[in-house]
Coordinates of C-alpha atoms and ligand atoms in Angstrom, one line a residue:
X1 CA -32.3 -10.3 -15.2
X2 CA -31.5 -12.0 -18.5
X3 CA -31.8 -15.7 -19.4
X4 CA -28.9 -17.5 -21.0
X5 CA -27.8 -21.0 -21.6
X6 CA -24.4 -22.2 -20.3
X7 CA -23.4 -25.7 -21.6
X8 CA -27.0 -26.3 -22.5
X9 CA -28.4 -25.4 -19.1
X10 CA -30.7 -22.5 -18.8
X11 CA -30.0 -19.9 -16.1
X12 CA -31.3 -16.5 -15.2
X13 CA -28.6 -14.0 -14.2
X14 CA -28.5 -10.2 -13.5
X15 CA -28.2 -8.1 -16.6
X16 CA -24.7 -6.6 -16.9
X17 CA -23.0 -9.8 -15.5
X18 CA -20.0 -11.0 -17.4
X19 CA -19.9 -14.6 -18.7
X20 CA -17.4 -15.4 -16.0
X21 CA -19.8 -14.2 -13.3
X22 CA -22.7 -15.9 -14.9
X23 CA -20.8 -19.2 -15.1
X24 CA -19.9 -18.9 -11.4
X25 CA -23.6 -18.6 -10.6
X26 CA -24.1 -21.8 -12.5
X27 CA -21.3 -23.4 -10.4
X28 CA -19.0 -23.6 -13.4
X29 CA -15.4 -22.4 -12.9
X30 CA -13.8 -20.7 -15.9
X31 CA -10.0 -20.4 -15.4
X32 CA -8.5 -16.9 -15.4
X33 CA -5.0 -15.6 -15.2
X34 CA -4.8 -11.8 -15.8
X35 CA -8.3 -10.9 -14.6
X36 CA -8.7 -9.5 -11.1
X37 CA -11.9 -7.8 -10.3
X38 CA -11.6 -4.0 -10.1
X39 CA -7.9 -4.3 -10.3
X40 CA -7.0 -5.7 -13.8
X41 CA -10.0 -6.1 -16.2
X42 CA -8.0 -6.1 -19.4
X43 CA -9.1 -9.4 -21.0
X44 CA -5.6 -10.0 -22.3
X45 CA -4.3 -13.5 -21.3
X46 CA -7.0 -15.5 -23.1
X47 CA -7.2 -18.2 -20.4
X48 CA -10.9 -17.6 -19.9
X49 CA -12.0 -18.1 -23.5
X50 CA -15.4 -19.6 -24.2
X51 CA -17.5 -20.3 -27.2
X52 CA -20.5 -18.0 -27.8
X53 CA -23.1 -18.9 -30.4
X54 CA -22.8 -16.5 -33.3
X55 CA -19.5 -15.0 -32.3
X56 CA -16.7 -15.2 -34.9
X57 CA -14.1 -16.3 -32.5
X58 CA -13.6 -17.4 -28.9
X59 CA -14.4 -14.6 -26.4
X60 CA -12.8 -13.6 -23.1
X61 CA -15.4 -14.5 -20.5
X62 CA -13.9 -12.1 -17.9
X63 CA -15.0 -9.0 -19.8
X64 CA -17.7 -10.2 -22.1
X65 CA -21.2 -9.2 -20.9
X66 CA -24.1 -11.6 -21.1
X67 CA -27.2 -10.7 -23.1
X68 CA -30.7 -12.3 -23.2
X69 CA -30.8 -15.5 -25.2
X70 CA -27.0 -15.9 -25.3
X71 CA -25.7 -19.5 -25.5
X72 CA -22.3 -20.2 -24.1
X73 CA -20.1 -23.3 -24.0
X74 CA -17.2 -23.3 -21.5
X75 CA -15.9 -26.8 -22.0
X76 CA -15.7 -27.7 -25.7
X77 CA -12.5 -29.3 -27.2
X78 CA -11.9 -26.1 -29.0
X79 CA -12.0 -24.1 -25.8
X80 CA -9.8 -26.6 -23.9
X81 CA -7.2 -26.8 -26.7
X82 CA -7.0 -23.0 -26.8
X83 CA -6.5 -22.7 -23.1
X84 CA -3.9 -25.4 -23.2
X85 CA -2.0 -23.7 -26.0
X86 CA -2.0 -20.5 -24.1
X87 CA -0.4 -22.2 -21.2
X88 CA 2.2 -24.0 -23.4
X89 CA 3.1 -20.6 -24.9
X90 CA 3.5 -19.0 -21.5
X91 CA 5.7 -21.9 -20.4
X92 CA 7.9 -21.6 -23.5
X93 CA 9.6 -18.6 -21.9
X94 CA 8.9 -19.3 -18.2
X95 CA 11.7 -20.3 -15.8
X96 CA 10.3 -23.6 -14.7
X97 CA 12.3 -24.1 -11.5
X98 CA 9.1 -25.1 -9.8
X99 CA 10.6 -27.5 -7.2
X100 CA 12.3 -24.7 -5.2
X101 CA 10.1 -21.8 -6.2
X102 CA 8.6 -20.0 -3.2
X103 CA 5.1 -20.2 -4.8
X104 CA 5.3 -23.9 -5.6
X105 CA 2.0 -25.3 -4.3
X106 CA 0.1 -22.1 -4.6
X107 CA 1.2 -20.8 -8.0
X108 CA -1.8 -20.1 -10.2
X109 CA 0.2 -21.0 -13.4
X110 CA 1.2 -24.4 -11.9
X111 CA -2.4 -25.0 -10.8
X112 CA -3.8 -24.3 -14.3
X113 CA -1.2 -26.5 -15.9
X114 CA -2.2 -29.3 -13.6
X115 CA -5.9 -28.8 -14.1
X116 CA -5.6 -28.6 -17.9
X117 CA -3.2 -31.5 -18.1
X118 CA -0.4 -29.5 -19.7
X119 CA 2.1 -32.4 -19.4
X120 CA 4.3 -31.3 -22.3
X121 CA 5.7 -28.2 -20.7
X122 CA 8.5 -27.8 -23.2
X123 CA 6.3 -28.1 -26.3
X124 CA 7.2 -24.7 -27.6
X125 CA 10.6 -24.3 -25.8
X126 CA 12.8 -21.8 -27.6
X127 CA 14.5 -18.6 -26.9
X128 CA 14.2 -17.5 -23.2
X129 CA 13.9 -14.1 -21.8
X130 CA 17.1 -12.9 -20.1
X131 CA 16.8 -13.3 -16.4
X132 CA 16.3 -9.8 -14.9
X133 CA 16.2 -9.6 -11.2
X134 CA 15.5 -6.3 -9.4
X135 CA 16.4 -6.6 -5.7
X136 CA 17.1 -2.9 -5.2
X137 CA 14.2 -2.2 -2.9
X138 CA 14.3 -3.1 0.8
X139 CA 11.2 -5.2 0.8
X140 CA 11.0 -7.2 -2.4
X141 CA 12.5 -8.9 -5.4
X142 CA 11.2 -9.0 -8.9
X143 CA 12.4 -11.9 -11.1
X144 CA 11.1 -11.4 -14.6
X145 CA 12.0 -14.9 -15.7
X146 CA 9.0 -16.0 -13.7
X147 CA 6.7 -13.2 -14.9
X148 CA 3.9 -14.1 -17.3
X149 CA 3.0 -10.5 -18.2
X150 CA -0.5 -10.7 -16.7
X151 CA -0.1 -7.1 -15.5
X152 CA -2.0 -7.6 -12.3
X153 CA 0.9 -5.9 -10.5
X154 CA 0.7 -3.0 -12.9
X155 CA -3.1 -2.8 -12.4
X156 CA -3.0 -2.7 -8.6
X157 CA -0.1 -0.2 -8.5
X158 CA -1.8 2.2 -11.0
X159 CA -5.5 1.7 -10.5
X160 CA -5.8 1.0 -6.8
X161 CA -2.8 2.6 -5.2
X162 CA -2.5 5.4 -7.8
X163 CA 1.3 5.2 -7.8
X164 CA 2.0 3.7 -11.2
X165 CA 5.8 3.2 -10.9
X166 CA 5.8 -0.1 -12.8
X167 CA 4.6 -0.9 -16.3
X168 CA 5.4 -2.9 -19.4
X169 CA 8.7 -1.9 -21.1
X170 CA 9.7 -3.0 -24.6
X171 CA 7.5 -4.6 -27.2
X172 CA 6.7 -8.1 -28.5
X173 CA 8.9 -10.8 -27.2
X174 CA 11.1 -8.3 -25.4
X175 CA 8.3 -7.0 -23.3
X176 CA 9.0 -7.0 -19.5
X177 CA 7.6 -5.4 -16.4
X178 CA 9.9 -2.7 -15.0
X179 CA 10.3 0.9 -14.1
X180 CA 10.7 3.9 -16.4
X181 CA 14.2 4.3 -17.8
X182 CA 15.1 0.9 -16.3
X183 CA 15.6 2.4 -12.9
X184 CA 15.7 0.1 -10.0
X185 CA 12.5 0.0 -7.9
X186 CA 14.4 1.6 -5.1
X187 CA 15.0 4.7 -7.2
X188 CA 11.3 5.3 -7.8
X189 CA 8.6 6.5 -5.5
X190 CA 7.5 3.0 -4.7
X191 CA 6.1 3.0 -1.2
X192 CA 6.8 -0.7 -0.5
X193 CA 3.1 -1.6 0.1
X194 CA 3.6 -5.0 -1.6
X195 CA 0.1 -5.1 -3.1
X196 CA 1.9 -6.1 -6.4
X197 CA 3.2 -9.2 -4.5
X198 CA -0.2 -10.0 -3.1
X199 CA -1.8 -10.2 -6.6
X200 CA 1.1 -11.9 -8.5
X201 CA 0.0 -15.3 -9.7
X202 CA 3.5 -16.8 -9.8
X203 CA 6.8 -16.5 -8.1
X204 CA 7.9 -13.4 -10.1
X205 CA 7.3 -11.0 -7.1
X206 CA 8.3 -12.0 -3.6
X207 CA 9.2 -10.4 -0.4
X208 CA 12.8 -10.4 0.6
X209 CA 13.0 -13.5 2.7
X210 CA 14.6 -13.1 6.2
X211 CA 13.7 -16.6 7.6
X212 CA 17.3 -17.9 7.5
X213 CA 18.4 -14.8 9.5
X214 CA 15.8 -15.5 12.2
X215 CA 16.7 -19.2 12.4
X216 CA 20.3 -18.2 12.8
X217 CA 19.5 -15.7 15.6
X218 CA 17.5 -18.3 17.5
X219 CA 20.4 -20.8 17.2
X220 CA 22.9 -18.2 18.6
X221 CA 23.2 -18.7 22.4
X222 CA 24.4 -15.2 22.9
X223 CA 21.2 -13.7 21.6
X224 CA 17.8 -13.1 23.2
X225 CA 15.3 -13.4 20.4
X226 CA 11.9 -11.9 21.0
X227 CA 8.9 -11.8 18.6
X228 CA 5.9 -9.6 18.3
X229 CA 2.9 -10.4 16.0
X230 CA 0.7 -7.7 14.3
X231 CA -3.1 -7.7 14.8
X232 CA -3.9 -9.0 11.3
X233 CA -1.5 -11.9 11.3
X234 CA -3.8 -14.0 13.5
X235 CA -6.7 -13.3 11.1
X236 CA -4.9 -14.8 8.0
X237 CA -2.1 -17.2 9.0
X238 CA -4.5 -20.1 9.1
X239 CA -5.1 -19.8 5.4
X240 CA -1.6 -21.0 4.8
X241 CA -2.6 -24.3 6.4
X242 CA -5.9 -24.8 4.6
X243 CA -8.1 -23.1 7.2
X244 CA -11.1 -21.0 6.1
X245 CA -10.5 -17.3 5.4
X246 CA -11.3 -15.4 8.5
X247 CA -10.3 -18.0 11.1
X248 CA -8.6 -16.4 14.1
X249 CA -5.6 -18.6 14.9
X250 CA -4.1 -16.5 17.7
X251 CA -3.6 -19.4 20.1
X252 CA -2.0 -21.7 17.6
X253 CA 0.2 -18.9 16.2
X254 CA 1.6 -18.3 19.7
X255 CA 2.2 -22.0 20.2
X256 CA 4.0 -22.2 16.9
X257 CA 6.2 -19.3 17.7
X258 CA 7.2 -20.8 21.0
X259 CA 8.0 -24.1 19.4
X260 CA 10.1 -22.2 16.8
X261 CA 12.3 -21.2 19.7
X262 CA 11.5 -17.5 20.4
X263 CA 12.4 -16.6 24.0
X264 CA 9.2 -14.7 24.5
X265 CA 6.1 -14.3 22.3
X266 CA 4.7 -10.8 22.6
X267 CA 1.8 -9.0 20.9
X268 CA 2.0 -5.9 18.7
X269 CA -1.5 -5.3 20.0
X270 CA 0.0 -4.2 23.3
X271 CA 1.9 -1.5 21.3
X272 CA -1.3 -0.6 19.4
X273 CA -2.8 0.3 22.8
X274 CA 0.3 2.3 23.6
X275 CA 0.0 4.1 20.3
X276 CA -3.6 5.0 21.2
X277 CA -2.4 6.5 24.5
X278 CA 0.1 8.7 22.7
X279 CA -2.0 9.5 19.7
X280 CA -5.2 10.3 21.6
X281 CA -3.1 12.6 23.8
X282 CA -1.6 14.2 20.7
X283 CA -5.0 14.7 19.1
X284 CA -6.5 16.3 22.2
X285 CA -3.5 18.5 22.6
X286 CA -3.7 19.7 18.9
X287 CA -7.5 20.3 19.3
X288 CA -7.2 22.2 22.6
X289 CA -4.0 24.2 21.8
X290 CA -4.4 25.1 18.1
X291 CA -2.1 22.5 16.7
X292 CA -2.0 21.4 13.0
X293 CA -5.2 19.7 12.0
X294 CA -6.4 17.3 10.7
X295 CA -4.2 14.9 12.6
X296 CA -3.4 11.9 10.4
X297 CA -2.4 8.5 11.7
X298 CA 1.1 7.3 11.1
X299 CA 1.1 3.6 11.7
X300 CA 1.1 2.4 8.1
X301 CA 4.6 2.8 6.7
X302 CA 3.5 2.6 3.1
X303 CA 1.1 5.5 3.7
X304 CA 3.8 7.5 5.6
X305 CA 6.2 7.1 2.7
X306 CA 3.4 8.0 0.3
X307 CA 2.8 11.2 2.3
X308 CA 6.5 12.1 2.2
X309 CA 6.7 11.6 -1.6
X310 CA 3.3 12.8 -2.8
X311 CA 2.0 15.2 -0.1
X312 CA 5.2 16.6 1.5
X313 CA 3.3 19.7 2.6
X314 CA 1.1 17.6 4.8
X315 CA 3.8 15.8 6.8
X316 CA 3.1 18.2 9.7
X317 CA -0.4 16.6 9.8
X318 CA 1.1 13.2 10.4
X319 CA 1.0 12.1 14.0
X320 CA 4.5 12.0 15.4
X321 CA 3.8 8.6 16.9
X322 CA 6.0 5.8 15.7
X323 CA 4.0 2.8 14.4
X324 CA 3.0 0.1 16.9
X325 CA 5.7 -2.1 15.4
X326 CA 8.3 0.4 16.2
X327 CA 6.8 1.4 19.6
X328 CA 6.9 -2.2 20.5
X329 CA 10.6 -2.6 19.6
X330 CA 11.5 0.6 21.4
X331 CA 9.7 -0.5 24.6
X332 CA 11.2 -4.0 24.4
X333 CA 14.8 -2.6 24.2
X334 CA 14.3 0.0 26.9
X335 CA 11.7 -0.8 29.5
X336 CA 11.6 -4.5 29.1
X337 CA 15.4 -4.9 28.7
X338 CA 15.9 -2.9 31.9
X339 CA 13.3 -5.0 33.8
X340 CA 14.8 -8.2 32.6
X341 CA 18.4 -7.1 33.0
X342 CA 19.3 -7.7 29.4
X343 CA 21.7 -5.5 27.4
X344 CA 19.6 -4.2 24.4
X345 CA 22.6 -5.1 22.1
X346 CA 22.0 -8.7 22.9
X347 CA 18.3 -8.6 21.9
X348 CA 17.1 -9.6 18.4
X349 CA 13.7 -8.0 18.0
X350 CA 11.7 -9.8 15.4
X351 CA 8.2 -8.8 14.1
X352 CA 5.7 -10.7 12.1
X353 CA 3.6 -8.4 10.0
X354 CA 1.0 -8.6 7.3
X355 CA 3.0 -5.9 5.6
X356 CA 6.1 -5.6 3.4
X357 CA 6.6 -1.9 4.0
X358 CA 7.4 -2.8 7.6
X359 CA 10.7 -4.2 6.2
X360 CA 11.4 -0.7 5.0
X361 CA 10.2 0.9 8.2
X362 CA 12.7 -0.9 10.5
X363 CA 15.5 0.9 8.6
X364 CA 14.1 4.4 8.8
X365 CA 16.0 7.1 10.7
X366 CA 15.2 7.8 14.3
X367 CA 13.9 4.3 15.0
X368 CA 16.5 3.4 17.6
X369 CA 15.3 4.4 21.1
X370 CA 18.0 2.3 22.9
X371 CA 20.8 3.3 20.4
X372 CA 20.2 0.1 18.4
X373 CA 17.4 -0.7 16.0
X374 CA 14.0 -0.9 17.6
X375 CA 13.2 -3.8 15.3
X376 CA 15.9 -5.9 13.8
X377 CA 14.0 -8.3 11.4
X378 CA 10.5 -7.9 10.1
X379 CA 8.9 -11.0 8.6
X380 CA 5.6 -11.3 6.6
X381 CA 2.8 -13.6 7.6
X382 CA 3.9 -15.7 4.6
X383 CA 7.5 -16.0 5.9
X384 CA 6.2 -17.2 9.3
X385 CA 4.1 -19.8 7.6
X386 CA 7.3 -21.0 5.7
X387 CA 9.2 -21.2 9.0
X388 CA 6.4 -23.3 10.6
X389 CA 6.4 -25.6 7.6
X390 CA 10.2 -25.9 7.5
X391 CA 10.4 -27.3 11.0
X392 CA 7.4 -29.6 10.5
X393 CA 4.9 -28.2 13.0
X394 CA 1.5 -29.6 12.5
X395 CA -0.1 -26.2 12.7
X396 CA -3.8 -27.1 12.8
X397 CA -3.2 -29.6 15.6
X398 CA -1.3 -27.2 17.9
X399 CA -2.8 -26.3 21.2
X400 CA -4.0 -22.7 21.8
X401 CA -1.5 -20.8 23.9
X402 CA -1.4 -17.3 25.3
X403 CA 1.1 -14.4 24.8
X404 CA 3.8 -13.8 27.4
X405 CA 3.6 -10.9 29.9
X406 CA 3.8 -8.0 30.1
X407 CA 4.2 -7.0 26.5
X408 CA 1.5 -9.5 25.4
X409 CA -1.4 -8.0 27.2
X410 CA -3.8 -6.0 25.0
X411 CA -7.3 -4.6 24.7
X412 CA -9.9 -5.1 22.0
X413 CA -9.0 -1.7 20.8
X414 CA -5.5 -3.0 19.9
X415 CA -6.9 -6.0 18.1
X416 CA -9.1 -4.0 15.6
X417 CA -6.1 -1.9 14.4
X418 CA -5.7 -4.5 11.7
X419 CA -9.0 -3.5 9.9
X420 CA -9.6 -0.2 8.2
X421 CA -11.3 2.1 10.7
X422 CA -9.9 0.2 13.7
X423 CA -7.3 2.7 14.6
X424 CA -9.9 5.5 14.5
X425 CA -12.4 3.5 16.6
X426 CA -9.7 2.6 19.1
X427 CA -8.6 6.3 19.4
X428 CA -12.2 7.5 19.8
X429 CA -12.8 5.1 22.6
X430 CA -9.9 6.7 24.5
X431 CA -10.2 10.3 23.3
X432 CA -14.0 10.5 24.1
X433 CA -13.7 9.1 27.6
X434 CA -10.7 11.4 28.3
X435 CA -12.6 14.4 27.1
X436 CA -15.9 13.7 28.8
X437 CA -14.5 12.0 31.9
X438 CA -17.4 9.5 31.5
X439 CA -17.6 5.9 30.5
X440 CA -19.0 5.4 26.9
X441 CA -22.3 3.7 26.8
X442 CA -21.4 1.8 23.6
X443 CA -17.9 1.1 22.4
X444 CA -18.9 0.3 18.9
X445 CA -18.2 3.2 16.4
X446 CA -19.9 1.3 13.6
X447 CA -19.8 4.3 11.2
X448 CA -16.1 3.8 10.7
X449 CA -16.3 0.1 10.1
X450 CA -16.6 -1.7 6.8
X451 CA -14.4 -2.1 3.7
X452 CA -15.4 1.0 1.8
X453 CA -12.4 3.0 0.7
X454 CA -13.4 6.3 2.2
X455 CA -15.7 6.7 5.3
X456 CA -16.7 9.8 7.1
X457 CA -18.4 10.4 10.5
X458 CA -19.1 13.2 12.9
X459 CA -19.4 12.9 16.7
X460 CA -20.6 15.4 19.3
X461 CA -18.1 15.0 22.1
X462 CA -18.5 17.2 25.2
X463 CA -20.3 19.9 23.1
X464 CA -17.6 19.8 20.4
X465 CA -18.2 18.4 16.9
X466 CA -15.4 16.1 15.9
X467 CA -15.3 15.2 12.2
X468 CA -13.3 12.2 11.2
X469 CA -12.5 10.3 8.0
X470 CA -11.1 6.8 7.4
X471 CA -9.3 5.9 4.2
X472 CA -7.6 2.8 3.0
X473 CA -5.8 2.3 -0.3
X474 CA -3.5 5.1 -1.5
X475 CA -5.6 6.0 -4.5
X476 CA -8.4 6.8 -2.1
X477 CA -5.9 8.7 0.2
X478 CA -5.1 11.0 -2.8
X479 CA -8.7 11.7 -3.5
X480 CA -9.5 12.6 0.1
X481 CA -6.3 14.6 0.7
X482 CA -6.9 16.7 -2.4
X483 CA -10.3 17.6 -1.0
X484 CA -8.8 18.5 2.3
X485 CA -6.2 20.7 0.6
X486 CA -8.7 22.5 -1.6
X487 CA -10.9 23.1 1.5
X488 CA -13.8 21.0 0.0
X489 CA -13.7 18.8 3.1
X490 CA -12.6 19.5 6.6
X491 CA -11.8 17.0 9.4
X492 CA -10.2 16.9 12.8
X493 CA -8.8 13.4 12.5
X494 CA -8.1 11.1 9.6
X495 CA -7.0 7.4 9.6
X496 CA -5.1 6.4 6.5
X497 CA -3.9 2.8 5.8
X498 CA -1.9 2.1 2.7
X499 CA -3.5 -1.1 1.8
X500 CA -7.2 -1.4 0.6
X501 CA -9.1 -2.7 3.6
X502 CA -6.2 -2.0 6.0
X503 CA -3.6 -4.4 7.3
X504 CA -5.8 -7.5 7.0
X505 CA -5.2 -7.1 3.2
X506 CA -1.6 -6.2 3.5
X507 CA 1.1 -7.0 1.0
X508 CA 2.6 -9.7 3.3
X509 CA -0.6 -11.7 3.8
X510 CA -1.3 -15.2 2.4
X511 CA -1.9 -15.0 -1.4
X512 CA -5.4 -16.0 -2.4
X513 CA -5.8 -17.0 -6.0
X514 CA -7.9 -15.0 -8.5
X515 CA -10.6 -17.8 -8.4
X516 CA -11.1 -16.8 -4.7
X517 CA -10.4 -13.1 -4.8
X518 CA -12.8 -12.4 -7.7
X519 CA -15.8 -13.8 -5.8
X520 CA -15.0 -13.3 -2.1
X521 CA -14.3 -10.1 -0.1
X522 CA -11.3 -11.5 1.8
X523 CA -10.8 -8.2 3.6
X524 CA -14.3 -8.3 5.2
X525 CA -13.8 -12.0 6.3
X526 CA -10.4 -11.3 7.9
X527 CA -11.7 -8.1 9.5
X528 CA -14.6 -9.9 11.0
X529 CA -12.2 -12.2 12.8
X530 CA -10.7 -9.2 14.5
X531 CA -14.1 -7.5 15.4
X532 CA -15.4 -10.7 16.8
X533 CA -12.3 -11.0 19.0
X534 CA -12.7 -7.4 20.2
X535 CA -16.3 -8.0 21.1
X536 CA -15.4 -11.0 23.2
X537 CA -12.6 -9.3 25.2
X538 CA -12.9 -8.3 28.8
X539 CA -10.9 -5.1 28.2
X540 CA -11.8 -3.1 25.1
X541 CA -10.2 0.3 25.7
X542 CA -6.5 0.9 25.4
X543 CA -6.4 3.1 28.5
X544 CA -7.7 0.2 30.6
X545 CA -5.0 -2.2 29.6
X546 CA -3.2 -2.9 33.0
X547 CA 0.2 -3.5 31.4
X548 CA 0.0 -0.2 29.6
X549 CA -1.0 1.5 32.9
X550 CA 2.0 -0.1 34.6
X551 CA 4.3 1.0 31.8
X552 CA 3.4 4.6 32.3
X553 CA 3.6 4.3 36.1
X554 CA 6.9 2.6 36.2
X555 CA 8.7 4.1 33.2
X556 CA 7.1 6.7 30.9
X557 CA 5.2 8.9 33.3
X558 CA 2.3 10.5 31.4
X559 CA 1.2 10.2 27.7
X560 CA 3.1 12.8 25.8
X561 CA 5.8 13.1 28.5
X562 CA 9.4 14.0 27.5
X563 CA 10.5 10.3 28.0
X564 CA 7.5 9.1 25.9
X565 CA 8.6 11.5 23.1
X566 CA 12.2 10.3 23.2
X567 CA 11.2 6.7 22.9
X568 CA 7.9 6.5 21.1
X569 CA 7.8 9.4 18.7
X570 CA 9.6 10.2 15.4
X571 CA 10.0 12.7 12.6
X572 CA 9.4 12.7 8.8
X573 CA 11.2 13.9 5.7
X574 CA 9.8 16.3 3.2
Ligands
HC1_601 FE1 -0.8 -3.2 11.0 FE2 -0.2 -1.7 12.9 S1 -2.4 -2.4 12.4 S2 0.1 -1.1 10.8 O1 -2.0 -2.7 9.8 O2 -0.7 0.1 13.4 O3 1.4 -4.2 9.4 O4 -2.0 -5.9 11.5 O5 1.0 -4.3 13.0 O6 2.7 -1.3 13.4 O7 -0.7 -2.7 15.7 C1 0.5 -3.9 9.9 C2 -1.5 -4.9 11.2 C3 0.3 -3.5 12.5 C4 1.6 -1.4 13.3 C5 -0.5 -2.3 14.7

């Protein structure tokens, strides 16, 4: 430890801490804009400047390490004036349409202006950047007139996802974030993960909003509008209404969806169980019959697209299973439509996902089991929150309600899909019991839990050693797959999720500000909500879900049947 003084108060902090971290330990918040821990540590925006005794100028607290005897001031007039000037300069070229901006109320720029009393927002008003909107991609819009050039989006795309399709173009006043050669985002190998949106402090990056389309469908008396909600949505939606991170709001979410006017409120977790039935069958089939191994999961559309772009020679390793979102839509428009006597053409199938790549996935080829799209509209968690706010539902006061039957029944295995390692654990629960024919003594495969980017485990099942790996974040996927390709590592089964931490940290989840993200593992808190729910559920294995058993008995036959393949499986492009 080293001893320093902050604002005259002595404190002992671990050596190697930055001033920002040390101040936090002393309960002093230093504002930041560009800094995001492990994602964007460039010390560029100068919001976090502080005075250090003996230093020639103000220093950036986010990257400046403490040393023994250091004296720091975080709140002098010089510091506050500098921060205010930085904000005034940012505002000089910022499109300040704050009233209607989708981020109004949770914009980090707005919040800082408020805290630092920047009430002269046009102080340096002058030439404005030309408005440049890129809406070429299926999932998002970039509006550079709201961009503050913090480069968090660039950092997450390059450093975490290892994709790097965006960067700073131009120089000086003309600098803007864009793609090489000014291509549209859709022309690049962007995989639609939306991590750039999740880290954007302002309204420069947003998902394509489909809320009006959903309201219009609900108001159309000729349509049957059904909704499914992904596992991770319940673990994060409450944050939009001021609830603590990691609050499971499943019951209130169902109540809200019903009050929004959906005909039935169903659960993607049901289809997660269905995915396990098909994927565990596929895994055992490949192991026993010499199929392509390792089998790699296919539920994360950002990962699937990444595989197609960057590892095309490994698309045969991908499970042929559609994602749970798509399996759900396919089951809704075939099995359920038949049972309910509804023409699939009259169904509007809506999903609520923590993910922006799901907006891309609904338009992929071969995702139309009933001859019409399996899923018509995919909303993010944030869009659902906006719908709830628009109709004036007092979310925190809603009663807890339960999903509709039969596509609302799920097991604990379906719930944990939303956390990295959850799909693997769910698959193991079913695959091991199928192989051994015996009930597992413990259902907790704790080796594959946790937020580490790459996890490995090995299990002895019926005398056979099964080696598995679990990866989240595409930079980590590249590292692992290169080892698999070189022969350095061998596995039978790999789970890959596009977003770091899995879907709980998806690009469509509520945006937490840097002041929270830099000091809290939001992925772990949200994941805990799912593992706690699983632990408390009466049915924790996909193959024991009664509604899944009935679906096979009444409609699909066996896992891996011809009919199951027609409806629930897909193909990939190289
Ligand atoms: Fe996911 Fe999945 S877990 S991909 O993260 O397999 O988005 O939550 O819905 O489809 O079930 C996302 C979450 C989600 C699918 C499932």
